[in-house]
Amino acid sequence: PLTYVVLALAFVAPGLVGHDPWRAFDVIAIELVHQMHLTGDWTVPRLAGQPWLDDPPLYHWLALVFAKAFGWLFGFHNAVRLASGVLVMAALWFLYLAARHASAGKAEGRPAGASAALLLMGSVGLMVHAHEAVPDLATLAASCAALFFLLNSNRKPFKYGIAFGLCLGAAFLSTGPVMPAVLGATALIAHLGVRRSAGS
């Protein structure tokens, strides 16, 4: 696990701080967080003073916490991106655990977990966006956590079921209903399929 953590940090840490905001997503999210900081309004994200309803606010709330805590040290826009780094690390960790526990009791459990996380790190779309202020990273972390709780729900059905639902809620508050709807429908279909096969 230590080697895996070092690789994950080597992937996430470079590019988070030490440069001006990048175009498009990075600029928009940092400005939304900056407006929250200036106005004190955490409910409605604003861009240049105007309401921005394209993205739910969960990522911006988390980023604002990091900006307030570490802005004095790294600068406001760099501190905002620290939220992205934490979310990517959380996504990699939960995906590692999900793949590992899916192979529980087998010798390939730990390699399977590391392989799943390395595949995510190697995805082209994540290489740039992992170092930007992007609300989708909160959805990614929530989805990986939801996958972990879903795969382990047979161990503690009530607690892990609640955790799965909370993860879907976090994904909804990050980028909207699409991802939680897909995960929720998949879990429901899989559950019904297992029940049907068990009853036949």
Tab-separated table of C-alpha atoms in Angstrom:
chain	number	residue	atom	x	y	z
A	1	PRO	CA	0.000	0.000	0.000
A	2	LEU	CA	2.856	2.426	0.686
A	3	THR	CA	4.112	2.169	-2.888
A	4	TYR	CA	0.592	2.724	-4.145
A	5	VAL	CA	0.186	5.820	-1.949
A	6	VAL	CA	3.485	7.242	-3.197
A	7	LEU	CA	2.430	6.690	-6.819
A	8	ALA	CA	-0.937	8.309	-6.152
A	9	LEU	CA	0.710	11.340	-4.554
A	10	ALA	CA	3.156	11.589	-7.444
A	11	PHE	CA	0.186	11.639	-9.804
A	12	VAL	CA	-1.966	14.086	-7.856
A	13	ALA	CA	0.412	16.595	-6.262
A	14	PRO	CA	2.256	18.073	-9.287
A	15	GLY	CA	0.164	20.681	-11.060
A	16	LEU	CA	-2.142	21.568	-8.175
A	17	VAL	CA	-0.271	24.670	-7.055
A	18	GLY	CA	2.226	27.128	-8.444
A	19	HIS	CA	0.433	28.348	-11.578
A	20	ASP	CA	-2.333	30.753	-12.561
A	21	PRO	CA	-5.852	29.434	-13.155
A	22	TRP	CA	-6.165	27.480	-16.387
A	23	ARG	CA	-8.846	28.237	-18.931
A	24	ALA	CA	-12.451	27.057	-18.877
A	25	PHE	CA	-13.293	24.775	-15.923
A	26	ASP	CA	-10.468	25.912	-13.655
A	27	VAL	CA	-11.239	29.605	-14.052
A	28	ILE	CA	-14.987	29.140	-13.616
A	29	ALA	CA	-14.795	27.045	-10.456
A	30	ILE	CA	-12.172	29.251	-8.816
A	31	GLU	CA	-14.277	32.351	-9.541
A	32	LEU	CA	-17.378	30.663	-8.116
A	33	VAL	CA	-15.501	29.872	-4.918
A	34	HIS	CA	-14.088	33.404	-4.854
A	35	GLN	CA	-17.601	34.855	-5.126
A	36	MET	CA	-18.725	32.653	-2.228
A	37	HIS	CA	-15.789	33.975	-0.246
A	38	LEU	CA	-16.591	37.608	-1.042
A	39	THR	CA	-20.366	37.502	-0.580
A	40	GLY	CA	-20.667	34.896	2.149
A	41	ASP	CA	-23.454	33.271	0.127
A	42	TRP	CA	-22.832	29.512	0.137
A	43	THR	CA	-26.251	28.661	-1.292
A	44	VAL	CA	-26.203	30.011	-4.854
A	45	PRO	CA	-22.896	29.899	-6.754
A	46	ARG	CA	-22.234	33.123	-8.663
A	47	LEU	CA	-20.026	33.944	-11.626
A	48	ALA	CA	-19.081	37.613	-11.981
A	49	GLY	CA	-21.901	38.383	-9.574
A	50	GLN	CA	-24.555	36.500	-11.552
A	51	PRO	CA	-26.177	33.234	-10.376
A	52	TRP	CA	-24.511	30.137	-11.834
A	53	LEU	CA	-26.910	27.210	-11.749
A	54	ASP	CA	-25.025	24.840	-14.060
A	55	ASP	CA	-23.287	23.095	-11.152
A	56	PRO	CA	-24.541	22.142	-7.683
A	57	PRO	CA	-22.452	23.650	-4.886
A	58	LEU	CA	-20.862	20.724	-3.001
A	59	TYR	CA	-17.449	20.939	-4.687
A	60	HIS	CA	-17.389	24.700	-4.208
A	61	TRP	CA	-18.195	24.351	-0.511
A	62	LEU	CA	-15.292	21.960	-0.025
A	63	ALA	CA	-12.972	24.141	-2.107
A	64	LEU	CA	-13.933	27.213	-0.084
A	65	VAL	CA	-13.026	25.408	3.130
A	66	PHE	CA	-9.569	24.682	1.702
A	67	ALA	CA	-9.241	28.249	0.409
A	68	LYS	CA	-10.040	29.705	3.822
A	69	ALA	CA	-7.716	27.260	5.593
A	70	PHE	CA	-4.707	27.388	3.257
A	71	GLY	CA	-5.166	30.478	1.076
A	72	TRP	CA	-2.736	32.426	3.226
A	73	LEU	CA	-0.049	29.837	2.532
A	74	PHE	CA	-0.552	28.845	-1.117
A	75	GLY	CA	-2.661	31.675	-2.487
A	76	PHE	CA	-6.432	31.534	-2.941
A	77	HIS	CA	-6.602	29.808	-6.346
A	78	ASN	CA	-3.958	27.240	-5.418
A	79	ALA	CA	-5.731	26.436	-2.155
A	80	VAL	CA	-8.992	25.917	-4.058
A	81	ARG	CA	-7.301	23.216	-6.134
A	82	LEU	CA	-6.223	21.350	-3.009
A	83	ALA	CA	-9.830	20.180	-2.785
A	84	SER	CA	-9.358	18.519	-6.167
A	85	GLY	CA	-6.244	16.738	-4.947
A	86	VAL	CA	-8.009	15.400	-1.851
A	87	LEU	CA	-10.978	14.231	-3.927
A	88	VAL	CA	-8.781	12.424	-6.455
A	89	MET	CA	-6.887	10.717	-3.639
A	90	ALA	CA	-10.202	9.687	-2.070
A	91	ALA	CA	-11.429	8.318	-5.412
A	92	LEU	CA	-8.249	6.291	-5.898
A	93	TRP	CA	-8.399	4.944	-2.342
A	94	PHE	CA	-12.031	3.869	-2.494
A	95	LEU	CA	-11.527	2.299	-5.919
A	96	TYR	CA	-8.525	0.420	-4.558
A	97	LEU	CA	-10.602	-0.857	-1.623
A	98	ALA	CA	-13.544	-1.759	-3.845
A	99	ALA	CA	-11.443	-3.844	-6.223
A	100	ARG	CA	-9.505	-5.391	-3.360
A	101	HIS	CA	-12.607	-6.424	-1.441
A	102	ALA	CA	-14.236	-7.707	-4.611
A	103	SER	CA	-11.395	-10.245	-4.627
A	104	ALA	CA	-11.542	-10.853	-0.857
A	105	GLY	CA	-10.073	-14.144	0.218
A	106	LYS	CA	-8.006	-14.469	-2.928
A	107	ALA	CA	-4.291	-13.944	-3.346
A	108	GLU	CA	-4.892	-11.372	-6.091
A	109	GLY	CA	-6.943	-9.056	-3.853
A	110	ARG	CA	-4.279	-6.420	-3.260
A	111	PRO	CA	-2.901	-6.486	-6.846
A	112	ALA	CA	-6.460	-6.176	-8.154
A	113	GLY	CA	-7.019	-3.076	-6.040
A	114	ALA	CA	-3.774	-1.481	-7.167
A	115	SER	CA	-4.482	-2.340	-10.802
A	116	ALA	CA	-7.913	-0.705	-10.683
A	117	ALA	CA	-6.480	2.479	-9.187
A	118	LEU	CA	-3.586	2.551	-11.668
A	119	LEU	CA	-6.034	2.202	-14.545
A	120	LEU	CA	-7.895	5.237	-13.271
A	121	MET	CA	-4.650	7.193	-12.899
A	122	GLY	CA	-3.717	6.241	-16.452
A	123	SER	CA	-6.971	7.458	-18.000
A	124	VAL	CA	-6.346	10.317	-20.401
A	125	GLY	CA	-9.308	12.379	-19.269
A	126	LEU	CA	-8.140	12.444	-15.653
A	127	MET	CA	-4.539	13.454	-16.296
A	128	VAL	CA	-5.402	17.126	-16.824
A	129	HIS	CA	-8.659	17.474	-14.927
A	130	ALA	CA	-7.220	15.914	-11.765
A	131	HIS	CA	-5.229	19.133	-11.371
A	132	GLU	CA	-8.065	21.555	-12.069
A	133	ALA	CA	-10.883	22.912	-9.944
A	134	VAL	CA	-13.554	20.649	-11.437
A	135	PRO	CA	-16.805	19.706	-9.625
A	136	ASP	CA	-16.812	16.359	-11.447
A	137	LEU	CA	-13.972	15.233	-9.194
A	138	ALA	CA	-16.348	15.292	-6.232
A	139	THR	CA	-18.703	13.057	-8.197
A	140	LEU	CA	-15.809	10.740	-9.053
A	141	ALA	CA	-14.855	10.393	-5.385
A	142	ALA	CA	-18.480	9.860	-4.342
A	143	SER	CA	-18.988	7.255	-7.082
A	144	CYS	CA	-15.894	5.279	-6.103
A	145	ALA	CA	-16.995	5.361	-2.466
A	146	ALA	CA	-20.497	4.251	-3.476
A	147	LEU	CA	-18.986	1.337	-5.401
A	148	PHE	CA	-17.013	0.275	-2.349
A	149	PHE	CA	-20.054	0.362	-0.054
A	150	LEU	CA	-22.196	-1.431	-2.627
A	151	LEU	CA	-19.697	-4.255	-3.037
A	152	ASN	CA	-19.484	-4.679	0.745
A	153	SER	CA	-23.177	-4.227	1.520
A	154	ASN	CA	-23.592	-7.925	2.362
A	155	ARG	CA	-21.343	-7.461	5.401
A	156	LYS	CA	-23.264	-4.583	7.020
A	157	PRO	CA	-26.392	-4.087	4.915
A	158	PHE	CA	-27.962	-1.290	6.956
A	159	LYS	CA	-24.862	0.823	7.600
A	160	TYR	CA	-23.351	0.344	4.156
A	161	GLY	CA	-26.748	0.893	2.545
A	162	ILE	CA	-27.000	4.266	4.264
A	163	ALA	CA	-23.417	5.058	3.253
A	164	PHE	CA	-24.221	4.121	-0.357
A	165	GLY	CA	-27.219	6.450	-0.318
A	166	LEU	CA	-25.150	9.280	1.165
A	167	CYS	CA	-22.576	8.824	-1.586
A	168	LEU	CA	-25.315	9.084	-4.212
A	169	GLY	CA	-26.498	12.250	-2.480
A	170	ALA	CA	-22.978	13.670	-2.553
A	171	ALA	CA	-22.705	12.899	-6.263
A	172	PHE	CA	-26.036	14.647	-6.844
A	173	LEU	CA	-24.852	17.741	-4.953
A	174	SER	CA	-21.661	17.757	-7.017
A	175	THR	CA	-22.810	17.555	-10.633
A	176	GLY	CA	-26.496	16.686	-10.659
A	177	PRO	CA	-28.693	13.604	-11.057
A	178	VAL	CA	-27.081	11.658	-13.923
A	179	MET	CA	-24.375	9.724	-12.084
A	180	PRO	CA	-26.391	8.887	-8.948
A	181	ALA	CA	-29.301	7.792	-11.158
A	182	VAL	CA	-27.022	5.454	-13.109
A	183	LEU	CA	-25.441	3.993	-9.973
A	184	GLY	CA	-28.750	3.657	-8.179
A	185	ALA	CA	-30.433	1.985	-11.162
A	186	THR	CA	-27.474	-0.368	-11.601
A	187	ALA	CA	-27.599	-1.392	-7.939
A	188	LEU	CA	-31.351	-1.957	-8.125
A	189	ILE	CA	-31.166	-4.022	-11.322
A	190	ALA	CA	-28.303	-6.101	-9.926
A	191	HIS	CA	-30.241	-6.713	-6.699
A	192	LEU	CA	-33.369	-7.794	-8.574
A	193	GLY	CA	-31.298	-10.022	-10.860
A	194	VAL	CA	-29.621	-11.754	-7.919
A	195	ARG	CA	-32.951	-12.306	-6.181
A	196	ARG	CA	-34.483	-13.763	-9.309
A	197	SER	CA	-31.556	-16.108	-9.938
A	198	ALA	CA	-31.579	-17.195	-6.283
A	199	GLY	CA	-35.287	-17.940	-6.418
A	200	SER	CA	-35.134	-19.968	-9.631
